[in-house]
Coordinates of C-alpha atoms and ligand atoms in Angstrom, one line a residue:
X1 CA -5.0 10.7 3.5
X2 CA -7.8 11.9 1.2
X3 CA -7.3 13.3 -2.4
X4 CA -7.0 17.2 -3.3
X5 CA -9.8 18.7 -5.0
X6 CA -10.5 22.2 -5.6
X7 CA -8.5 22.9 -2.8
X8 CA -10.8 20.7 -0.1
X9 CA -9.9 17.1 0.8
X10 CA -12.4 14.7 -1.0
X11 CA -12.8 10.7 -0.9
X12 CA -14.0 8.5 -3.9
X13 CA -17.1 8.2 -5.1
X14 CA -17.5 5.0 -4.5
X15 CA -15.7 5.1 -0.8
X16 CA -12.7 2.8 -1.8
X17 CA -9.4 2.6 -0.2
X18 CA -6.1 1.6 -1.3
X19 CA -3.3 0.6 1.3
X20 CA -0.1 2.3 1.2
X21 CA 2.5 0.1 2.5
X22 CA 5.9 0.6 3.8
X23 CA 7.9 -1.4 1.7
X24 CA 10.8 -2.0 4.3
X25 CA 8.2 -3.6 6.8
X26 CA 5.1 -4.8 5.0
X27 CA 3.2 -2.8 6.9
X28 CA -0.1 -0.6 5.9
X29 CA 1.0 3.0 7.1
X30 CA -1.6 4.9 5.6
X31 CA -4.0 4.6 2.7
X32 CA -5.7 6.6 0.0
X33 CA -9.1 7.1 -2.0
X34 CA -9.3 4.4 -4.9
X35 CA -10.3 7.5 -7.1
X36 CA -12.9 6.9 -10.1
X37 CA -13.9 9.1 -13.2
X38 CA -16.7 11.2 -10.8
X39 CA -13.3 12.5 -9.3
X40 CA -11.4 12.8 -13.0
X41 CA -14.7 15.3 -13.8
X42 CA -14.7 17.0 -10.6
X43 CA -10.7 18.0 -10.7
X44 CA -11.2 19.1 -14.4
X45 CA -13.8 21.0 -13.3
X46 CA -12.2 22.4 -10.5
X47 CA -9.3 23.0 -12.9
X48 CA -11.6 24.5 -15.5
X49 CA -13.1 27.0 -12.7
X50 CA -9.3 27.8 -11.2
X51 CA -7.9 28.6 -15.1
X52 CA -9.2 32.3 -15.8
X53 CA -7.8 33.9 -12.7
X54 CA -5.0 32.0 -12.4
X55 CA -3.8 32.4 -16.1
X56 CA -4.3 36.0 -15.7
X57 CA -2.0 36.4 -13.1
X58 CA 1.6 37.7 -13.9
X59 CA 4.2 35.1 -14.0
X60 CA 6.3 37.1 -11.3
X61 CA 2.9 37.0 -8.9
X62 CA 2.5 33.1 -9.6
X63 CA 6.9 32.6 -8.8
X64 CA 6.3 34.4 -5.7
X65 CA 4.4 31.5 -4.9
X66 CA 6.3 28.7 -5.6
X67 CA 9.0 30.5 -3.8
X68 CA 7.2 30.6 -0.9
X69 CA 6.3 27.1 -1.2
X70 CA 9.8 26.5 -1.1
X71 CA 10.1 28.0 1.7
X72 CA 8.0 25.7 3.7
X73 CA 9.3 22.5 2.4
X74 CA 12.4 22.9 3.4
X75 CA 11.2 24.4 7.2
X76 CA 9.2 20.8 6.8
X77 CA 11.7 18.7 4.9
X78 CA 12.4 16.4 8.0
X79 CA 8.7 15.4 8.3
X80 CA 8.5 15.2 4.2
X81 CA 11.6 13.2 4.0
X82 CA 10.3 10.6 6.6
X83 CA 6.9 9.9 4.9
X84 CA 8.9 9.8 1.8
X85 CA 10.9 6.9 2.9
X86 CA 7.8 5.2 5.1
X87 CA 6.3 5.3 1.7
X88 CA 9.1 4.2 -1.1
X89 CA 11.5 3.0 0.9
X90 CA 15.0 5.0 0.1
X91 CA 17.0 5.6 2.7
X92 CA 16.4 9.1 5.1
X93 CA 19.4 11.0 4.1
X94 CA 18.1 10.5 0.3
X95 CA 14.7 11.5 0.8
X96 CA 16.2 14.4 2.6
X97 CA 17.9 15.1 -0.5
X98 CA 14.7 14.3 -3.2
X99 CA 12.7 17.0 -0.8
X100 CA 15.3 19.8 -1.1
X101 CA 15.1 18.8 -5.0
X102 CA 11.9 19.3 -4.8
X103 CA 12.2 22.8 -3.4
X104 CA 15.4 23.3 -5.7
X105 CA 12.8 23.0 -8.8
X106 CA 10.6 25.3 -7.0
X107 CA 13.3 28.2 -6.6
X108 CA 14.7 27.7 -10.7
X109 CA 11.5 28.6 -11.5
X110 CA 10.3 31.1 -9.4
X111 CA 13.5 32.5 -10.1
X112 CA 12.9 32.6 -13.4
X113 CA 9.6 33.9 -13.6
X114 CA 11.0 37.7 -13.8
X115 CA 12.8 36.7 -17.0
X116 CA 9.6 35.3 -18.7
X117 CA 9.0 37.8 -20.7
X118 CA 7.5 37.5 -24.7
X119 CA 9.4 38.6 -27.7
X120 CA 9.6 41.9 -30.2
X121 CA 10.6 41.8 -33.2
X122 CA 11.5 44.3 -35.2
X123 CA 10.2 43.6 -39.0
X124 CA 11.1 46.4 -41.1
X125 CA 8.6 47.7 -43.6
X126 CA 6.5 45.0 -42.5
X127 CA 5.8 46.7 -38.7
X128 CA 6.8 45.3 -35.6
X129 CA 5.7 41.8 -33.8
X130 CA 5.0 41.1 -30.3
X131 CA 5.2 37.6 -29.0
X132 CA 3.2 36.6 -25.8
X133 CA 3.5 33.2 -24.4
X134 CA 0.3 32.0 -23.1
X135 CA -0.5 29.2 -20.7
X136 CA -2.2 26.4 -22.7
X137 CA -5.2 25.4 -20.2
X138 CA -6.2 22.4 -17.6
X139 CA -3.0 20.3 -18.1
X140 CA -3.0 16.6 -16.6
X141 CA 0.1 15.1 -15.0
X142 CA 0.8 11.5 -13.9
X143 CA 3.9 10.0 -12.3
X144 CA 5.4 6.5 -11.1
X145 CA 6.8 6.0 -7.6
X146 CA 10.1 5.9 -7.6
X147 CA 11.0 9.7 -7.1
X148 CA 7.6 10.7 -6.3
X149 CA 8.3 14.5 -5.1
X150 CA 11.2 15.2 -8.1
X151 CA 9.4 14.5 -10.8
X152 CA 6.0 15.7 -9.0
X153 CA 8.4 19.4 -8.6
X154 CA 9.6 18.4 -12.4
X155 CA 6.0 18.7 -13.5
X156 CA 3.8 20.9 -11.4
X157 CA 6.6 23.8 -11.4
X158 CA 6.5 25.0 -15.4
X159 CA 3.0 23.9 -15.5
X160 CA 2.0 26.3 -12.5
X161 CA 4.2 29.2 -13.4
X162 CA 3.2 29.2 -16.9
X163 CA -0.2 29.8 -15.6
X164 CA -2.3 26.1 -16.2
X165 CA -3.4 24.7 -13.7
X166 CA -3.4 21.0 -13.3
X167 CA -5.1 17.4 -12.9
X168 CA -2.2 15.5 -11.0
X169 CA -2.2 11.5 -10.5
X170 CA 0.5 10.1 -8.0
X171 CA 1.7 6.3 -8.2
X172 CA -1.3 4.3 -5.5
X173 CA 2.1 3.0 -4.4
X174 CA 3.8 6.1 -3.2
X175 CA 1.0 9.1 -2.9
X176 CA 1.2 10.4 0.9
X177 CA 4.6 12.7 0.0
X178 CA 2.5 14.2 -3.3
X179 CA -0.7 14.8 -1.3
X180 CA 1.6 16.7 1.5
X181 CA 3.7 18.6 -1.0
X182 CA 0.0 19.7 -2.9
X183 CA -1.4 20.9 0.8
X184 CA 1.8 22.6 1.6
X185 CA 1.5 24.7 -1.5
X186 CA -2.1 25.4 -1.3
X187 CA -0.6 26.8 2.6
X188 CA 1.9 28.9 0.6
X189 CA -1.5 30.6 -1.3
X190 CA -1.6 28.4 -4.2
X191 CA -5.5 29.6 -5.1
X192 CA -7.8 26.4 -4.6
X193 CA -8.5 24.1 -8.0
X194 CA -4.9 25.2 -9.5
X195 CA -3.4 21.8 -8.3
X196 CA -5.8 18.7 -7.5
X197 CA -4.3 15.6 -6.7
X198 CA -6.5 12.4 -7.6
X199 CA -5.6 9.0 -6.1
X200 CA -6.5 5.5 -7.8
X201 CA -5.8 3.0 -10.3
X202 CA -3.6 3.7 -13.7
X203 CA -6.5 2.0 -15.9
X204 CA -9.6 4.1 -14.2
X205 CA -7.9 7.5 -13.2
X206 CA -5.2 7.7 -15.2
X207 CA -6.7 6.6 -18.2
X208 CA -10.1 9.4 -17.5
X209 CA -7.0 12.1 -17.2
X210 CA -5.5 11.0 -20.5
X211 CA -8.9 10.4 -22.3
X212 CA -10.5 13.6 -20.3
X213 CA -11.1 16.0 -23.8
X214 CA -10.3 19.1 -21.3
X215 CA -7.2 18.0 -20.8
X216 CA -5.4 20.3 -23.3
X217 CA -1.5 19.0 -22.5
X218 CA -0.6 15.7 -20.8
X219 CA 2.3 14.8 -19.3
X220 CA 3.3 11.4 -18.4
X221 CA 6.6 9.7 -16.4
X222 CA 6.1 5.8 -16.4
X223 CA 6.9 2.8 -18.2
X224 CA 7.8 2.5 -22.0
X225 CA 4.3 0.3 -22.2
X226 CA 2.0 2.7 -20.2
X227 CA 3.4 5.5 -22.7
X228 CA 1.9 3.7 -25.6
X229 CA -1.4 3.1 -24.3
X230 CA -1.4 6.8 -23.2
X231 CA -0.6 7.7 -26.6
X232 CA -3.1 5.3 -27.8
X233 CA -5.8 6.9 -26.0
X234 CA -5.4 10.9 -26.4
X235 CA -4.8 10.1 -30.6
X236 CA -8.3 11.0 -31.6
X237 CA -7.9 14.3 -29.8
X238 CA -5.3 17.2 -30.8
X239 CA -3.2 16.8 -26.9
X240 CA 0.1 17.8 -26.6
X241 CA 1.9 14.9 -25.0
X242 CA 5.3 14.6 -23.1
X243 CA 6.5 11.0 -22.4
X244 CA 9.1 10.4 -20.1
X245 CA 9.6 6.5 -20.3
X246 CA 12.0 3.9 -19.3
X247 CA 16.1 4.0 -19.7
X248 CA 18.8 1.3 -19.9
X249 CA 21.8 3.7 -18.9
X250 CA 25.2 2.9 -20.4
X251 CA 28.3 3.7 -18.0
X252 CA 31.6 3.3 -19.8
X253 CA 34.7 3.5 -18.1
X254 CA 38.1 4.1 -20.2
X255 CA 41.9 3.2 -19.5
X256 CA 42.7 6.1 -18.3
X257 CA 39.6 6.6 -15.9
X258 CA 40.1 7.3 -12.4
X259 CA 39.3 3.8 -11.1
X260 CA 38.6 5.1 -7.6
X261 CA 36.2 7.8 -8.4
X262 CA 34.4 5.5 -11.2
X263 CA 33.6 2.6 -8.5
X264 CA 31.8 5.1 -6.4
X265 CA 30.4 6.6 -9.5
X266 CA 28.9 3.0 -9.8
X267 CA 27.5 2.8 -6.5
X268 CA 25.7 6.1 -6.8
X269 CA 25.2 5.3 -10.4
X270 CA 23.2 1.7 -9.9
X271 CA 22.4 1.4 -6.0
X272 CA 20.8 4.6 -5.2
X273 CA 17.2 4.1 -4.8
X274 CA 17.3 0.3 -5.1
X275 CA 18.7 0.6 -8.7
X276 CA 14.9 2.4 -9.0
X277 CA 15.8 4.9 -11.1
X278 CA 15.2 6.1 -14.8
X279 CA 18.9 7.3 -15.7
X280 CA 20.4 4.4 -13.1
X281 CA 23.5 2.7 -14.7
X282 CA 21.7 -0.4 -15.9
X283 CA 24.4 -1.6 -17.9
X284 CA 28.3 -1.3 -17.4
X285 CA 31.3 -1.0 -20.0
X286 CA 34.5 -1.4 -18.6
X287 CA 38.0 -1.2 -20.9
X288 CA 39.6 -4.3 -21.1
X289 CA 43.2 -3.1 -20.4
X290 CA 41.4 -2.1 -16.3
X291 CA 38.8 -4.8 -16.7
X292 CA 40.0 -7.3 -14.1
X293 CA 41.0 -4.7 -11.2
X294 CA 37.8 -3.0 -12.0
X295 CA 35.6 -5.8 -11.3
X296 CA 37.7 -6.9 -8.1
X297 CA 37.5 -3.5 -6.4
X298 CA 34.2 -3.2 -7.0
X299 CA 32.7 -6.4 -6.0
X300 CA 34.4 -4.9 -2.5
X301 CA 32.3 -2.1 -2.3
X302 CA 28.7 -3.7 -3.7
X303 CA 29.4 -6.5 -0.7
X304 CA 30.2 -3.2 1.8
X305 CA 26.7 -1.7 1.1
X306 CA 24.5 -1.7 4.1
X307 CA 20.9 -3.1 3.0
X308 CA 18.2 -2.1 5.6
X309 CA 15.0 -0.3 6.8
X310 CA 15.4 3.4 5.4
X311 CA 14.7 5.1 8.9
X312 CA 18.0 3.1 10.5
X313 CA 20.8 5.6 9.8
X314 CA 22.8 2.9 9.3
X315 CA 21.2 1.8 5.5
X316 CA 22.8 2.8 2.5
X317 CA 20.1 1.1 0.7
X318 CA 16.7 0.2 1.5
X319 CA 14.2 -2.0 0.1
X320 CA 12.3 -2.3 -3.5
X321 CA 9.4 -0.7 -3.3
X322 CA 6.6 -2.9 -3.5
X323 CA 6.3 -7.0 -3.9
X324 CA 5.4 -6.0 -7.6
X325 CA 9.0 -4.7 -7.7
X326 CA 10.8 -7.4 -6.1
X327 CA 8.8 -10.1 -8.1
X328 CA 10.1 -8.6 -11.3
X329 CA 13.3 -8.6 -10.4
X330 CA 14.0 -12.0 -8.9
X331 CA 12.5 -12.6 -12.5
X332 CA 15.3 -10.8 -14.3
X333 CA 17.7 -13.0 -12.4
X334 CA 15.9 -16.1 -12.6
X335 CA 16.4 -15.8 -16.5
X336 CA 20.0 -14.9 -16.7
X337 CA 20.6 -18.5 -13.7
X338 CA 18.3 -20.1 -16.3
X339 CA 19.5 -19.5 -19.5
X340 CA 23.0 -19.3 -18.6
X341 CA 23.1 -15.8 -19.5
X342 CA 26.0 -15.0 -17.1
X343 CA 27.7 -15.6 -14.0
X344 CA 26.4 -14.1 -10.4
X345 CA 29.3 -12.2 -9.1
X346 CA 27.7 -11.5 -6.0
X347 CA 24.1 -11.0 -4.5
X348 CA 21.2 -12.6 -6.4
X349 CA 19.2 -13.3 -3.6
X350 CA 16.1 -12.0 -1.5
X351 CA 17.2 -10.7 2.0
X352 CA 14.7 -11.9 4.3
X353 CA 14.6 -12.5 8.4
X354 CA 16.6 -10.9 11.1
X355 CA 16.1 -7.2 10.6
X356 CA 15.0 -7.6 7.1
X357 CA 12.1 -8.6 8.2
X358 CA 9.0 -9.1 5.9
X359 CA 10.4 -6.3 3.5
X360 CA 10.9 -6.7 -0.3
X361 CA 14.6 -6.7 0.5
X362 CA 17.2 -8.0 -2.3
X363 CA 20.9 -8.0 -2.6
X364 CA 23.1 -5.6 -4.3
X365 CA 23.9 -7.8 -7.2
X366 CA 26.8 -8.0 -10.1
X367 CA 26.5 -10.0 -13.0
X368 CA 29.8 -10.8 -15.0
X369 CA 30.7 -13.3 -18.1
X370 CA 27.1 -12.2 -19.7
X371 CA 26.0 -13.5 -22.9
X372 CA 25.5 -11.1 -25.8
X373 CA 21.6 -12.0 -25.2
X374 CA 21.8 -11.6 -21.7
X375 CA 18.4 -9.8 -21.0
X376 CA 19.8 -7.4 -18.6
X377 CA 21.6 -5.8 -21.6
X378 CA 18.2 -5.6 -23.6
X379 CA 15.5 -4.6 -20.7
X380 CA 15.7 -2.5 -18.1
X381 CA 15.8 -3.8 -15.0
X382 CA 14.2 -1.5 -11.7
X383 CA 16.6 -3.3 -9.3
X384 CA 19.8 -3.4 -7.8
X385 CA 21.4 -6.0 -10.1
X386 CA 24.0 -4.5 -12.7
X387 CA 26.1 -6.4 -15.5
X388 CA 29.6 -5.7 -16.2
X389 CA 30.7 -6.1 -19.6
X390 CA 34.9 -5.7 -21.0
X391 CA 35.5 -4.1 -24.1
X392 CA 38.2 -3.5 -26.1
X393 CA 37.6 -0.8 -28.1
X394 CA 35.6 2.6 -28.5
X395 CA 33.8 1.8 -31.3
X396 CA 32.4 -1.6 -29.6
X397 CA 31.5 0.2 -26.7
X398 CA 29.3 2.9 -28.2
X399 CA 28.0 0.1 -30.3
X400 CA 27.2 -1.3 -27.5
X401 CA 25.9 1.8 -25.5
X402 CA 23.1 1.8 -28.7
X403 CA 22.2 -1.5 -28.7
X404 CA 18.7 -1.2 -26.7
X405 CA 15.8 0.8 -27.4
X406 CA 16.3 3.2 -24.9
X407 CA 18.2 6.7 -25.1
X408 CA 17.4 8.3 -21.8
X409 CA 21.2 9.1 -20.5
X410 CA 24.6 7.8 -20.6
X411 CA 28.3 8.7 -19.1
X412 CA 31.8 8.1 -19.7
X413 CA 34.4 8.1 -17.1
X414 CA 38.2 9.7 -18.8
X415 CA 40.2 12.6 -19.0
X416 CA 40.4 12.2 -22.7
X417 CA 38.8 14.7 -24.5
X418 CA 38.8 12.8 -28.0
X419 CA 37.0 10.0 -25.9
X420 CA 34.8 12.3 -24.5
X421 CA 34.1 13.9 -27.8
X422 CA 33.4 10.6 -30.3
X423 CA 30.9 9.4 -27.0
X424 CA 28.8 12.6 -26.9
X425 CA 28.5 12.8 -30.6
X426 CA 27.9 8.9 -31.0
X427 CA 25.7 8.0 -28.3
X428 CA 22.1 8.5 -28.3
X429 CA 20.7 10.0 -25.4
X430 CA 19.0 12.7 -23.8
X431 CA 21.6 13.2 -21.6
X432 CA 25.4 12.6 -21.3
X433 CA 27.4 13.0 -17.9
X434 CA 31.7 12.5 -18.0
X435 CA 32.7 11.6 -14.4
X436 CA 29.7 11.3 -13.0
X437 CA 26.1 9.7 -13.5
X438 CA 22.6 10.3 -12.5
X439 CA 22.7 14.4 -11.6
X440 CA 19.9 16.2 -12.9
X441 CA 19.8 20.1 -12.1
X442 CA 16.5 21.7 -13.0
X443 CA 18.6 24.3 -15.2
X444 CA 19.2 21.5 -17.8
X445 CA 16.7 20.3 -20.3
X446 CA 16.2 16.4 -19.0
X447 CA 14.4 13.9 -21.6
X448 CA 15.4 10.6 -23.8
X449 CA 15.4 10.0 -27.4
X450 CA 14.4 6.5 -29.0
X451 CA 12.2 4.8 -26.9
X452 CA 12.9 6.6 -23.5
X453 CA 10.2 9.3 -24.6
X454 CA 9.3 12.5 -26.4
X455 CA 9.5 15.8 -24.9
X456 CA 12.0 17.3 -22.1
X457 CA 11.6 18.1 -18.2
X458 CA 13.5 20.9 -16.5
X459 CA 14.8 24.2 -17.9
X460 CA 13.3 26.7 -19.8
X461 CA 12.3 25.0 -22.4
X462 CA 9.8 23.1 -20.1
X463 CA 8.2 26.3 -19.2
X464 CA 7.9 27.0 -22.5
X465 CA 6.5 23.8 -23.3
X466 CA 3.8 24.5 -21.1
X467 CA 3.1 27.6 -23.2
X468 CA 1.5 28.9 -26.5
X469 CA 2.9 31.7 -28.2
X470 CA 0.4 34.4 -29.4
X471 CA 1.8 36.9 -32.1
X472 CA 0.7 40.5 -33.0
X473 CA 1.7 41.8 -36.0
X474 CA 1.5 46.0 -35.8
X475 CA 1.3 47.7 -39.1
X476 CA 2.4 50.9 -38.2
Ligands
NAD501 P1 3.9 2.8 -14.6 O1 3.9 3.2 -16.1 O2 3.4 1.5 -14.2 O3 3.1 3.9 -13.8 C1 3.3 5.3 -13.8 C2 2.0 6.0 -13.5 O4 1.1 5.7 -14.6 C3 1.4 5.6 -12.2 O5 0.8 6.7 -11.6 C4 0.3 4.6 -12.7 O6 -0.8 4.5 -11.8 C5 -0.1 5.3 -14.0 N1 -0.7 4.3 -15.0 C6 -0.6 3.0 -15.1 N2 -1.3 2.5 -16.1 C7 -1.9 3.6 -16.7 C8 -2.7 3.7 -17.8 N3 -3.2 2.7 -18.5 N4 -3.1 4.9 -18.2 C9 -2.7 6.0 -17.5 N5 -1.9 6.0 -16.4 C10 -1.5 4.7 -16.0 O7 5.4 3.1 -14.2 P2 6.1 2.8 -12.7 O8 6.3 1.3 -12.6 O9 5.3 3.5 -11.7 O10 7.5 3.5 -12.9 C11 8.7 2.9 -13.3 C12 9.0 3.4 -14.7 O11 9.1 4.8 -14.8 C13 10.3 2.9 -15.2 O12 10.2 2.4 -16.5 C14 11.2 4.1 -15.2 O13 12.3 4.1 -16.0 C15 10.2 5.2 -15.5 N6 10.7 6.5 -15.1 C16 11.1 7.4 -16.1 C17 11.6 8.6 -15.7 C18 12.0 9.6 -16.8 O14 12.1 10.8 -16.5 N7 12.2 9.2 -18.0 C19 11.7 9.0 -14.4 C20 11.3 8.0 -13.4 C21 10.8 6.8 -13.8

């Protein structure tokens, strides 16, 4: 597939490719432009051009076509879904699911977009004051693989409807979905230039978008590291930044939980995706007193989940999604086995041969008798592998829950309120589920605290972060 630019398919200047490969089979299904900085310039400028018609729409006019949009990703949410999982690897039926998120986002804000009015205010003697919210300019956007069309919807909806228009940068790992999602709403009369999509490397064309002094807002979903440099590099200019970084979720499970419900919540919670998620539970608190039944119940499910190619119906869980991936977690393990960091409950191996094939397939994996150094409960680890910790008490376990850098979300499983209460006020996070992990409707602001990142996705406080306000002040 070729990049999006100005609304017309374009290759790189220099007429580099990079593979995209289906990480259940090894396989090179497709690949893209390795973009450079001539294609940075040419999508600001095509951004730059797009802007003044755009921005001068209403926001009702620019909802009406996201909603379209919407429209035609679900009529075309089979095909999506397929090259989703060809590409990343998660099973069909979740891809299904990320797509109709996709078109979710889509609809909040359209819907919305009636709503977004500015503010008067009534000032007494002074006069009155009117309030408009203006779109800030050519904003840049660049996201990782792992939920390539959520957090592409996450981004491109408040930016559009506020009236930007965008420089977008896909992972090289997981672009085809992106690059069908920007043509689809180019279809639904998105105006050319409003949403170009370039392809390439982090260091050369997501480093021009970050550096590129047009670039009036930036927004960025990676890792903790990448944040920095980004950081790093739009300092001597006055950017707005969002950084959504890495998370090391806490899931802590109390006496009374349900013990059913909270083993499932598990298996959604870590195994979805390949444990490739942001807000996955990467690290589990379970209360002594239900500790030991806990453990045993489920180990039973974590051996019962179905590891295979995404497109079998069969898989509940399909492969990591790229060598790079696997690598870093067989490293992870390595280190606990090495440094006697804790016990393998189960799993802790690659899954190779029979229909496994030459995929970066590895085993659902539980980690018990952990050290208090273990480095799963320090890092965060982009994998199926997930260490169970007892605890005796509330105050350890939100102790615990705090002990990493990270703040992107956490949950507790009870019926007590108290509980509830003391972990919601205690723990830091952006988010906090009780009973469940990993849900993220667009109506609710989404972002960490601590390291996890600075700004918020989702809402309507992320259209408003794409905004300015402009005030009037009549003198009557
Ligand atoms: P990554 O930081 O390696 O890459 C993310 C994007 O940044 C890619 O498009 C990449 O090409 C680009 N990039 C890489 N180096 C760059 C540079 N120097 N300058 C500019 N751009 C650069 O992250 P990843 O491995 O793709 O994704 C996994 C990480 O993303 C995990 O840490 C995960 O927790 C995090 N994540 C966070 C959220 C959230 O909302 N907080 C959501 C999903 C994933």
């Amino acid at each position: 597939m070729q990049m999006r630019v100005g609304g017309k398919e374009i290759s790189s200047a220099d007429e580099r490719w990079i593979p995209v490969i289906n990480p259940a089979t090894g396989e090179v299904i497709d690949q893209v432009p390795e973009g450079t900085l001539h294609e940075v310039d040419e999508a600001v400028s095509a951004a730059q051009a797009a802007f003044d018609s755009w921005g001068k729409k209403t926001v009702r006019e620019r909802g009406m076509i996201l909603h379209r949009a919407a429209g035609n990703v679900r009529e075309q949410h089979q095909e999506l879904a397929r090259l989703l999982t060809m590409e990343q690897g998660k099973p069909l039926r979740d891809a299904v699911d990320e797509i109709r998120g996709f078109a979710n986002i889509l609809e909040f804000f359209a819907g919305i977009s009636g709503a977004m009015n500015g503010d008067f205010i009534a000032l007494g003697s002074l006069g009155d004051a009117l309030v408009k919210r203006e779109p800030i300019g050519v904003c840049g956007a660049i996201i990782p693989w792992n939920m390539p069309a959520i957090i592409m919807g996450w981004k491109v909806a408040p930016a559009l409807l506020a009236g930007n228009t965008l420089v977008f940068k896909p992972s090289s790992s997981a672009p085809l979905t992106c690059l069908s999602l920007a043509s689809l709403l180019e279809l639904s009369g998105l105006p050319p230039g409003v949403l170009n999509v370039v392809t390439g490397k982090g260091e050369v064309v997501g480093e021009g978008i970050a550096r590129h002094p047009a670039v009036r807002k930036l927004s960025f979903t990676g890792e903790r590291a990448t944040g920095y440099r980004i950081q790093e590099l739009a300092r001597s200019q006055l950017k707005d930044l969002s950084l959504e970084l890495g998370g090391s979720d806490p899931m802590i499970v109390w006496k009374d939980a349900d013990i059913g419900k909270a083993v499932s919540g598990v298996i959604k919670g870590r195994f979805y995706n390949a444990g490739q998620t942001c807000t996955a539970v990467k690290r589990l608190y379970v209360h002594h007193d239900i500790a030991k039944e806990f453990v045993v119940r489920l180990k039973n499910k974590v051996e019962a989940i179905r590891v295979g190619n995404g497109l079998d119906p069969g898989s509940d869980m399909g492969p990591l999604s790229g060598k790079p991936q696997l690598d870093n977690v067989i490293s992870f393990v390595n280190t606990v086995e090495k440094k006697g960091q804790g016990t393998i409950l189960t799993g802790g191996n690659v899954m190779t041969g029979g229909t496994h094939g030459k995929g970066f397939f590895y085993a659902p994996t539980l980690v018990t008798d952990t050290t208090p150094e273990c480095i799963l409960l320090q890092q965060e680890v982009f994998g199926p592998v997930l260490p169970v910790v007892p605890v005796n008490d509330l105050e350890t376990a939100i102790a615990k829950a705090n002990s990493t850098p990270y703040g992107l979300g956490a949950s507790i499983w009870t019926n007590d309120l108290s509980v509830v209460h003391e972990v919601f006020s205690s723990v830091a996070a952006g988010m906090v589920w009780v009973n469940r992990h990993l849900t993220i409707p667009p109506e609710i602001p989404f972002g960490g605290v601590k390291e996890s990142g600075i700004g918020r996705e989702n809402g309507i406080s992320a259209y408003h972060s794409y905004t300015r306000t402009k005030s009037l002040l009549l003198n009557w």
